[in-house]
């Protein structure tokens, strides 16, 4: 039968095991970070495609696209924050009878974000 390891050998084995566990944990964190970054890039690319589509549709006269793009301009979501452009687009949508555009314009008037 083989001999049992002494305390020093056990400590050495445990230290090596702990180093290996730390390497694995570090590698897992790096993989998660890379996956998160990839998702962020993919989400940004999708958002850019949606914004490009909304710009095209708004220019073609789509009230829904005008509303969506107007809301984006209010918050700066995928486009520069621009209250004047938001009002213009929301006004175009409201003029076509878009109910949420009318509501948004009324909210802006009530909160003094928009002059009558």
PDB file of C-alpha atoms in Angstrom:
ATOM      1  CA  UNK A   1       0.000   0.000   0.000  1.00  0.00           C
ATOM      2  CA  UNK A   2       1.132   3.548  -0.714  1.00  0.00           C
ATOM      3  CA  UNK A   3       1.903   6.032   1.999  1.00  0.00           C
ATOM      4  CA  UNK A   4      -0.490   8.819   2.913  1.00  0.00           C
ATOM      5  CA  UNK A   5       0.537  12.390   2.039  1.00  0.00           C
ATOM      6  CA  UNK A   6       1.871  14.503   4.894  1.00  0.00           C
ATOM      7  CA  UNK A   7       0.428  17.881   5.905  1.00  0.00           C
ATOM      8  CA  UNK A   8       2.832  19.827   3.692  1.00  0.00           C
ATOM      9  CA  UNK A   9       1.918  17.754   0.639  1.00  0.00           C
ATOM     10  CA  UNK A  10      -1.785  18.173   1.400  1.00  0.00           C
ATOM     11  CA  UNK A  11      -1.346  21.958   1.686  1.00  0.00           C
ATOM     12  CA  UNK A  12       0.529  22.001  -1.634  1.00  0.00           C
ATOM     13  CA  UNK A  13      -2.216  19.945  -3.346  1.00  0.00           C
ATOM     14  CA  UNK A  14      -4.953  22.223  -1.945  1.00  0.00           C
ATOM     15  CA  UNK A  15      -3.093  25.376  -3.022  1.00  0.00           C
ATOM     16  CA  UNK A  16      -2.743  24.003  -6.567  1.00  0.00           C
ATOM     17  CA  UNK A  17      -6.419  23.035  -6.571  1.00  0.00           C
ATOM     18  CA  UNK A  18      -7.401  26.535  -5.422  1.00  0.00           C
ATOM     19  CA  UNK A  19      -5.231  28.110  -8.145  1.00  0.00           C
ATOM     20  CA  UNK A  20      -6.930  25.934 -10.764  1.00  0.00           C
ATOM     21  CA  UNK A  21     -10.384  26.857  -9.436  1.00  0.00           C
ATOM     22  CA  UNK A  22      -9.423  30.540  -9.595  1.00  0.00           C
ATOM     23  CA  UNK A  23      -8.246  30.124 -13.208  1.00  0.00           C
ATOM     24  CA  UNK A  24     -11.543  28.458 -14.125  1.00  0.00           C
ATOM     25  CA  UNK A  25     -13.590  31.172 -12.387  1.00  0.00           C
ATOM     26  CA  UNK A  26     -11.568  33.886 -14.141  1.00  0.00           C
ATOM     27  CA  UNK A  27     -12.078  32.180 -17.508  1.00  0.00           C
ATOM     28  CA  UNK A  28     -15.841  31.899 -16.861  1.00  0.00           C
ATOM     29  CA  UNK A  29     -16.039  35.615 -16.015  1.00  0.00           C
ATOM     30  CA  UNK A  30     -14.156  36.496 -19.202  1.00  0.00           C
ATOM     31  CA  UNK A  31     -16.489  34.324 -21.289  1.00  0.00           C
ATOM     32  CA  UNK A  32     -19.536  36.017 -19.682  1.00  0.00           C
ATOM     33  CA  UNK A  33     -18.005  39.464 -20.278  1.00  0.00           C
ATOM     34  CA  UNK A  34     -17.340  38.647 -23.934  1.00  0.00           C
ATOM     35  CA  UNK A  35     -20.871  37.273 -24.366  1.00  0.00           C
ATOM     36  CA  UNK A  36     -22.351  40.417 -22.757  1.00  0.00           C
ATOM     37  CA  UNK A  37     -20.265  42.633 -25.050  1.00  0.00           C
ATOM     38  CA  UNK A  38     -21.312  40.632 -28.111  1.00  0.00           C
ATOM     39  CA  UNK A  39     -24.993  40.967 -27.107  1.00  0.00           C
ATOM     40  CA  UNK A  40     -24.559  44.718 -26.536  1.00  0.00           C
ATOM     41  CA  UNK A  41     -23.058  45.101 -30.030  1.00  0.00           C
ATOM     42  CA  UNK A  42     -25.796  42.968 -31.604  1.00  0.00           C
ATOM     43  CA  UNK A  43     -28.500  44.952 -29.769  1.00  0.00           C
ATOM     44  CA  UNK A  44     -26.968  48.239 -30.933  1.00  0.00           C
ATOM     45  CA  UNK A  45     -26.841  46.984 -34.534  1.00  0.00           C
ATOM     46  CA  UNK A  46     -30.490  45.903 -34.343  1.00  0.00           C
ATOM     47  CA  UNK A  47     -31.456  49.272 -32.861  1.00  0.00           C
ATOM     48  CA  UNK A  48     -29.629  51.030 -35.727  1.00  0.00           C
ATOM     49  CA  UNK A  49     -31.576  48.955 -38.271  1.00  0.00           C
ATOM     50  CA  UNK A  50     -34.869  49.769 -36.523  1.00  0.00           C
ATOM     51  CA  UNK A  51     -34.053  53.494 -36.457  1.00  0.00           C
ATOM     52  CA  UNK A  52     -33.106  53.451 -40.159  1.00  0.00           C
ATOM     53  CA  UNK A  53     -36.395  51.692 -40.945  1.00  0.00           C
ATOM     54  CA  UNK A  54     -38.382  54.208 -38.856  1.00  0.00           C
ATOM     55  CA  UNK A  55     -36.655  57.154 -40.556  1.00  0.00           C
ATOM     56  CA  UNK A  56     -37.521  55.746 -43.987  1.00  0.00           C
ATOM     57  CA  UNK A  57     -41.126  54.972 -43.011  1.00  0.00           C
ATOM     58  CA  UNK A  58     -41.595  58.360 -41.317  1.00  0.00           C
ATOM     59  CA  UNK A  59     -40.384  60.097 -44.485  1.00  0.00           C
ATOM     60  CA  UNK A  60     -42.911  58.022 -46.447  1.00  0.00           C
ATOM     61  CA  UNK A  61     -45.677  59.363 -44.166  1.00  0.00           C
ATOM     62  CA  UNK A  62     -46.222  56.498 -41.706  1.00  0.00           C
ATOM     63  CA  UNK A  63     -47.908  57.999 -38.630  1.00  0.00           C
ATOM     64  CA  UNK A  64     -46.701  55.108 -36.448  1.00  0.00           C
ATOM     65  CA  UNK A  65     -43.093  55.608 -37.555  1.00  0.00           C
ATOM     66  CA  UNK A  66     -43.399  59.364 -37.060  1.00  0.00           C
ATOM     67  CA  UNK A  67     -44.703  58.760 -33.547  1.00  0.00           C
ATOM     68  CA  UNK A  68     -41.984  56.226 -32.708  1.00  0.00           C
ATOM     69  CA  UNK A  69     -39.224  58.404 -34.119  1.00  0.00           C
ATOM     70  CA  UNK A  70     -40.634  61.485 -32.360  1.00  0.00           C
ATOM     71  CA  UNK A  71     -40.529  59.624 -29.044  1.00  0.00           C
ATOM     72  CA  UNK A  72     -36.955  58.563 -29.752  1.00  0.00           C
ATOM     73  CA  UNK A  73     -35.983  62.210 -30.313  1.00  0.00           C
ATOM     74  CA  UNK A  74     -37.489  63.108 -26.928  1.00  0.00           C
ATOM     75  CA  UNK A  75     -35.206  60.656 -25.136  1.00  0.00           C
ATOM     76  CA  UNK A  76     -32.223  60.412 -27.482  1.00  0.00           C
ATOM     77  CA  UNK A  77     -32.835  56.689 -28.017  1.00  0.00           C
ATOM     78  CA  UNK A  78     -30.802  55.830 -31.112  1.00  0.00           C
ATOM     79  CA  UNK A  79     -31.038  59.384 -32.448  1.00  0.00           C
ATOM     80  CA  UNK A  80     -29.853  62.755 -31.151  1.00  0.00           C
ATOM     81  CA  UNK A  81     -32.127  64.199 -28.465  1.00  0.00           C
ATOM     82  CA  UNK A  82     -33.991  66.983 -30.253  1.00  0.00           C
ATOM     83  CA  UNK A  83     -37.228  68.404 -28.868  1.00  0.00           C
ATOM     84  CA  UNK A  84     -37.938  70.424 -32.032  1.00  0.00           C
ATOM     85  CA  UNK A  85     -37.681  67.336 -34.249  1.00  0.00           C
ATOM     86  CA  UNK A  86     -39.764  65.376 -31.732  1.00  0.00           C
ATOM     87  CA  UNK A  87     -42.521  68.012 -31.856  1.00  0.00           C
ATOM     88  CA  UNK A  88     -42.407  68.094 -35.656  1.00  0.00           C
ATOM     89  CA  UNK A  89     -42.707  64.315 -35.994  1.00  0.00           C
ATOM     90  CA  UNK A  90     -45.332  63.965 -33.271  1.00  0.00           C
ATOM     91  CA  UNK A  91     -47.285  66.801 -34.911  1.00  0.00           C
ATOM     92  CA  UNK A  92     -47.197  65.027 -38.283  1.00  0.00           C
ATOM     93  CA  UNK A  93     -48.447  61.828 -36.665  1.00  0.00           C
ATOM     94  CA  UNK A  94     -51.124  63.666 -34.682  1.00  0.00           C
ATOM     95  CA  UNK A  95     -52.288  65.458 -37.847  1.00  0.00           C
ATOM     96  CA  UNK A  96     -52.946  61.999 -39.311  1.00  0.00           C
ATOM     97  CA  UNK A  97     -55.057  61.086 -36.284  1.00  0.00           C
ATOM     98  CA  UNK A  98     -52.493  59.048 -34.374  1.00  0.00           C
ATOM     99  CA  UNK A  99     -54.019  58.930 -30.851  1.00  0.00           C
ATOM    100  CA  UNK A 100     -50.785  58.348 -28.904  1.00  0.00           C
ATOM    101  CA  UNK A 101     -49.105  61.227 -30.747  1.00  0.00           C
ATOM    102  CA  UNK A 102     -51.979  63.516 -29.736  1.00  0.00           C
ATOM    103  CA  UNK A 103     -51.712  62.290 -26.150  1.00  0.00           C
ATOM    104  CA  UNK A 104     -47.932  62.795 -26.107  1.00  0.00           C
ATOM    105  CA  UNK A 105     -48.267  66.344 -27.482  1.00  0.00           C
ATOM    106  CA  UNK A 106     -50.927  67.141 -24.841  1.00  0.00           C
ATOM    107  CA  UNK A 107     -48.635  65.764 -22.114  1.00  0.00           C
ATOM    108  CA  UNK A 108     -45.813  67.940 -23.426  1.00  0.00           C
ATOM    109  CA  UNK A 109     -48.077  71.020 -23.277  1.00  0.00           C
ATOM    110  CA  UNK A 110     -49.128  70.193 -19.700  1.00  0.00           C
ATOM    111  CA  UNK A 111     -45.537  69.741 -18.553  1.00  0.00           C
ATOM    112  CA  UNK A 112     -44.451  72.944 -20.348  1.00  0.00           C
ATOM    113  CA  UNK A 113     -42.155  70.930 -22.605  1.00  0.00           C
ATOM    114  CA  UNK A 114     -44.155  72.357 -25.495  1.00  0.00           C
ATOM    115  CA  UNK A 115     -45.698  75.778 -25.943  1.00  0.00           C
ATOM    116  CA  UNK A 116     -49.220  75.892 -27.366  1.00  0.00           C
TER     117      UNK A 116
END
